[in-house]
């Protein structure tokens, strides 16, 4: 259903508020650069510190620009099932193509709780659901067995896998089937993830390099492995720099260098250190995104 490089969009702020104009300009630029899809209000979009009204507005702003051009997978997760249902219903009504729903963080639900959470959201809505499995942030990991159980629900169509376990995609493919959409959540291993049965990547790096990341995935799909590997090697310094501090700090600084909003974050995220700024700037120069 979804494939290629899909950007986990950052949310630009200006003087503490969402910069709506800068955000829509940024989404339009991503599409013009050839990105294969967009995700508003994921972790990279600082969804934990967006109010519910802001969250819904950002989804609407994204859909206004992207609908009909590239798929919009709206982040709608919460550690409260009722809140996740509300956000997912809104995304469906606004016209999103799917909802990206993170495992409930902090609560640490059991496998049964994980399944019941997604079943409740599934049964209350009519939109395709992509499970977001990111143990470092959610403190729980959805096993392949539980994923397979969730996949039996009609509209659970895929997973964003940020486990960094490169055995996971092939095990998931064996357990669920090749049509279950597997999207990497890890830029540094996105290419080997494809080799192991993946379909694409929900990317942080593609905020800054949508053209390059999309070209890497296109080369892979065409069977041009040498080109895919060459682009992957070129992108690696940028992949590393985007995570030199907690995301999205580095990527928002990178986007400010490209003229897409400011590097402003919301607490408890703090501005990245000068040393980290230097790493990001050096990586962007090395990849050719900004001048020497």
Coordinates of C-alpha atoms in Angstrom, one line a residue:
X1 CA 0.0 0.0 0.0
X2 CA 2.8 2.4 0.9
X3 CA 6.3 2.4 -0.4
X4 CA 9.5 4.4 -0.9
X5 CA 10.7 7.3 1.2
X6 CA 8.0 8.8 3.4
X7 CA 8.9 11.9 5.5
X8 CA 8.1 12.1 9.2
X9 CA 7.5 15.8 8.9
X10 CA 8.9 18.3 11.4
X11 CA 6.5 20.9 12.7
X12 CA 8.0 24.5 12.4
X13 CA 7.3 26.8 15.3
X14 CA 7.6 30.6 15.4
X15 CA 7.4 32.5 18.7
X16 CA 5.9 29.4 20.4
X17 CA 3.2 28.8 17.9
X18 CA 2.9 26.5 14.9
X19 CA 4.1 28.4 11.8
X20 CA 1.3 27.3 9.4
X21 CA 2.7 29.1 6.4
X22 CA 6.2 27.6 6.8
X23 CA 4.7 24.2 7.3
X24 CA 2.6 24.2 4.2
X25 CA 5.5 25.6 2.2
X26 CA 7.7 22.8 3.6
X27 CA 5.1 20.1 2.6
X28 CA 4.9 21.5 -0.9
X29 CA 8.7 21.5 -1.2
X30 CA 8.8 17.8 -0.1
X31 CA 6.3 16.9 -2.8
X32 CA 8.2 18.9 -5.5
X33 CA 11.4 17.1 -4.5
X34 CA 9.8 13.7 -5.2
X35 CA 9.0 12.3 -1.8
X36 CA 6.7 9.3 -1.8
X37 CA 4.5 10.2 1.2
X38 CA 4.3 12.4 4.3
X39 CA 3.5 11.8 8.0
X40 CA 2.3 14.8 10.0
X41 CA 2.3 14.7 13.8
X42 CA 4.7 11.8 14.3
X43 CA 7.4 12.0 16.9
X44 CA 9.5 14.1 14.5
X45 CA 6.6 16.6 14.4
X46 CA 6.8 17.0 18.2
X47 CA 3.3 15.5 18.7
X48 CA 3.8 15.0 22.5
X49 CA 3.8 18.8 23.0
X50 CA 1.2 19.7 20.5
X51 CA -2.2 20.5 21.9
X52 CA -5.0 18.4 20.5
X53 CA -6.3 21.4 18.6
X54 CA -2.8 22.0 17.2
X55 CA -2.4 18.4 16.3
X56 CA -5.6 18.3 14.3
X57 CA -4.8 21.6 12.6
X58 CA -1.4 20.3 11.5
X59 CA -3.0 17.2 10.0
X60 CA -5.5 19.4 8.2
X61 CA -2.8 21.8 6.9
X62 CA -0.8 18.8 5.5
X63 CA -3.8 17.3 3.8
X64 CA -4.7 20.6 2.1
X65 CA -1.3 20.6 0.4
X66 CA -0.6 16.8 -0.1
X67 CA -4.0 15.2 -0.8
X68 CA -4.1 13.6 -4.2
X69 CA -0.4 14.1 -4.7
X70 CA 1.2 11.8 -2.2
X71 CA -0.2 9.6 0.6
X72 CA -0.8 11.2 4.0
X73 CA -0.3 8.9 7.0
X74 CA -1.4 11.0 10.0
X75 CA 0.2 10.3 13.4
X76 CA -2.8 9.7 15.7
X77 CA -1.3 7.7 18.6
X78 CA -1.6 8.3 22.3
X79 CA -1.1 6.3 25.5
X80 CA -4.8 6.8 26.1
X81 CA -6.9 4.6 23.8
X82 CA -9.8 7.1 24.0
X83 CA -7.5 10.0 22.9
X84 CA -6.1 7.8 20.1
X85 CA -9.6 7.1 18.9
X86 CA -10.5 10.8 18.8
X87 CA -7.3 11.7 16.9
X88 CA -7.8 8.8 14.4
X89 CA -11.4 9.8 13.8
X90 CA -10.4 13.3 13.1
X91 CA -7.7 12.2 10.6
X92 CA -10.2 10.0 8.8
X93 CA -12.7 12.8 8.6
X94 CA -10.0 15.2 7.4
X95 CA -9.1 12.9 4.5
X96 CA -5.9 11.2 5.6
X97 CA -5.0 8.0 3.7
X98 CA -4.0 6.1 6.9
X99 CA -3.2 6.6 10.6
X100 CA 0.2 5.9 12.2
X101 CA -0.5 4.8 15.7
X102 CA 2.3 4.3 18.2
X103 CA 2.3 1.6 20.9
X104 CA 1.0 3.1 24.1
X105 CA 4.0 4.7 25.9
X106 CA 4.5 4.9 29.6
X107 CA 1.6 2.5 30.4
X108 CA 3.7 -0.6 29.2
X109 CA 0.7 -2.7 28.2
X110 CA 1.0 -6.5 27.9
X111 CA 0.6 -8.2 24.5
X112 CA -3.1 -8.5 25.3
X113 CA -3.4 -4.8 26.2
X114 CA -1.5 -3.9 23.0
X115 CA -3.9 -6.0 20.9
X116 CA -7.0 -4.6 22.6
X117 CA -5.7 -1.0 22.2
X118 CA -5.4 -1.4 18.4
X119 CA -8.6 -3.4 18.1
X120 CA -10.6 -0.6 19.9
X121 CA -9.2 2.0 17.5
X122 CA -9.8 -0.2 14.5
X123 CA -13.4 -0.9 15.5
X124 CA -14.2 2.7 16.2
X125 CA -12.8 4.0 12.8
X126 CA -12.7 3.1 9.1
X127 CA -9.2 4.2 8.1
X128 CA -6.2 2.0 7.4
X129 CA -3.9 1.7 10.4
X130 CA -0.1 1.4 10.5
X131 CA 1.3 0.3 13.8
X132 CA 4.3 2.2 15.0
X133 CA 6.7 0.0 17.0
X134 CA 9.4 2.0 18.6
X135 CA 10.6 0.4 21.9
X136 CA 13.1 3.0 22.8
X137 CA 10.3 5.6 23.1
X138 CA 7.3 3.5 24.1
X139 CA 9.1 1.2 26.5
X140 CA 7.3 -1.8 25.0
X141 CA 8.0 -3.9 22.0
X142 CA 5.2 -5.6 20.0
X143 CA 6.3 -9.1 19.2
X144 CA 5.9 -10.7 15.8
X145 CA 3.1 -12.9 17.2
X146 CA 1.1 -10.0 18.5
X147 CA 1.7 -8.1 15.2
X148 CA 0.3 -11.1 13.4
X149 CA -2.7 -11.1 15.6
X150 CA -3.3 -7.4 15.0
X151 CA -2.8 -7.9 11.2
X152 CA -5.9 -10.1 11.2
X153 CA -7.9 -7.0 11.9
X154 CA -9.2 -5.9 8.5
X155 CA -7.6 -2.4 8.3
X156 CA -4.3 -3.0 10.1
X157 CA -2.2 -2.8 7.0
X158 CA 1.3 -2.4 8.1
X159 CA 4.0 -1.4 10.6
X160 CA 6.6 1.3 11.0
X161 CA 9.4 -0.8 12.6
X162 CA 11.9 1.3 14.6
X163 CA 13.3 -1.7 16.5
X164 CA 16.6 -1.6 14.5
X165 CA 16.3 -5.5 14.4
X166 CA 17.0 -6.4 10.9
X167 CA 15.8 -10.0 11.4
X168 CA 12.3 -8.6 12.3
X169 CA 11.1 -7.7 8.8
X170 CA 11.7 -11.2 7.3
X171 CA 10.2 -12.8 10.4
X172 CA 7.2 -10.5 10.0
X173 CA 6.9 -11.3 6.3
X174 CA 6.9 -15.0 7.1
X175 CA 4.4 -14.7 9.8
X176 CA 1.9 -12.3 8.1
X177 CA 2.7 -12.3 4.4
X178 CA 4.3 -10.2 1.7
X179 CA 1.4 -7.8 1.4
X180 CA 1.6 -6.5 5.0
X181 CA 3.3 -3.1 4.5
X182 CA 6.6 -2.9 6.4
X183 CA 8.2 0.6 6.7
X184 CA 11.5 1.1 8.4
X185 CA 11.7 3.7 11.1
X186 CA 15.5 3.7 11.1
X187 CA 17.3 5.7 8.4
X188 CA 20.7 4.1 8.9
X189 CA 19.3 0.7 8.1
X190 CA 16.6 1.5 5.6
X191 CA 18.3 -0.2 2.7
X192 CA 19.1 -3.5 4.4
X193 CA 15.5 -3.4 5.8
X194 CA 14.3 -3.4 2.2
X195 CA 16.4 -6.4 1.4
X196 CA 14.9 -8.3 4.4
X197 CA 11.3 -7.8 3.1
X198 CA 10.5 -4.1 3.7
X199 CA 8.6 -1.8 1.4
X200 CA 9.9 1.7 2.4
X201 CA 11.0 4.0 5.2
X202 CA 9.3 6.6 7.3
X203 CA 12.3 8.9 7.4
X204 CA 13.7 11.7 9.5
X205 CA 16.6 12.2 7.1
X206 CA 14.2 12.9 4.2
X207 CA 13.1 16.1 5.9
X208 CA 16.4 17.5 4.6
X209 CA 17.1 15.2 1.7
X210 CA 13.8 14.1 0.2
X211 CA 15.2 13.8 -3.4
X212 CA 18.1 11.6 -2.4
X213 CA 16.2 9.3 -0.1
X214 CA 13.4 8.8 -2.7
X215 CA 16.0 8.1 -5.4
X216 CA 17.6 5.4 -3.2
X217 CA 14.2 3.7 -2.9
X218 CA 13.5 4.0 -6.6
X219 CA 16.8 2.5 -7.5
X220 CA 16.2 -0.4 -5.2
X221 CA 12.7 -1.0 -6.8
X222 CA 14.3 -1.0 -10.3
X223 CA 16.9 -3.5 -9.2
X224 CA 19.7 -1.0 -9.5
X225 CA 21.5 -2.1 -6.4
X226 CA 24.7 -0.3 -7.1
X227 CA 23.0 3.0 -7.3
X228 CA 20.9 2.3 -4.2
X229 CA 24.1 1.4 -2.3
X230 CA 25.9 4.5 -3.6
X231 CA 23.2 6.8 -2.4
X232 CA 22.9 5.0 0.9
X233 CA 26.6 5.5 1.5
X234 CA 26.3 9.2 0.6
X235 CA 23.5 9.7 3.0
X236 CA 25.1 8.0 6.0
X237 CA 26.8 11.1 7.4
X238 CA 23.5 12.9 7.3
X239 CA 21.7 9.9 8.9
X240 CA 24.2 9.9 11.8
X241 CA 24.0 13.7 12.2
X242 CA 20.2 13.7 12.4
X243 CA 20.5 11.6 15.6
X244 CA 23.5 13.2 17.2
X245 CA 21.0 14.5 19.8
X246 CA 17.3 13.7 20.5
X247 CA 15.2 14.0 17.4
X248 CA 13.9 16.4 16.1
X249 CA 16.5 18.8 17.4
X250 CA 19.1 18.2 14.8
X251 CA 16.7 17.9 11.9
X252 CA 15.0 21.2 12.8
X253 CA 18.4 22.9 12.8
X254 CA 19.0 21.4 9.4
X255 CA 15.7 22.7 8.1
X256 CA 16.5 26.1 9.4
X257 CA 19.7 26.1 7.3
X258 CA 17.5 25.2 4.2
X259 CA 15.1 28.0 4.9
X260 CA 12.2 25.9 6.2
X261 CA 11.3 27.5 9.5
X262 CA 13.4 28.1 12.5
X263 CA 15.2 25.6 14.8
X264 CA 12.7 26.4 17.6
X265 CA 11.7 23.4 19.8
X266 CA 9.2 23.0 22.6
X267 CA 10.3 22.1 26.1
X268 CA 11.4 19.7 27.4
X269 CA 13.4 19.6 24.2
X270 CA 16.2 22.2 24.3
X271 CA 18.2 23.7 21.5
X272 CA 21.0 21.4 20.3
X273 CA 24.6 22.1 21.4
X274 CA 27.0 24.1 19.3
X275 CA 29.0 20.9 18.7
X276 CA 25.9 19.2 17.4
X277 CA 25.1 22.1 15.1
X278 CA 28.6 21.8 13.7
X279 CA 28.0 18.1 13.0
X280 CA 24.8 18.8 11.2
X281 CA 26.2 21.5 9.1
X282 CA 29.3 19.5 8.2
X283 CA 27.1 16.5 7.2
X284 CA 24.8 18.7 5.0
X285 CA 27.9 20.1 3.3
X286 CA 29.3 16.7 2.7
X287 CA 26.0 15.4 1.2
X288 CA 25.8 18.6 -0.9
X289 CA 22.6 20.1 0.6
X290 CA 24.4 23.4 1.4
X291 CA 27.5 25.1 0.1
X292 CA 30.9 24.7 1.5

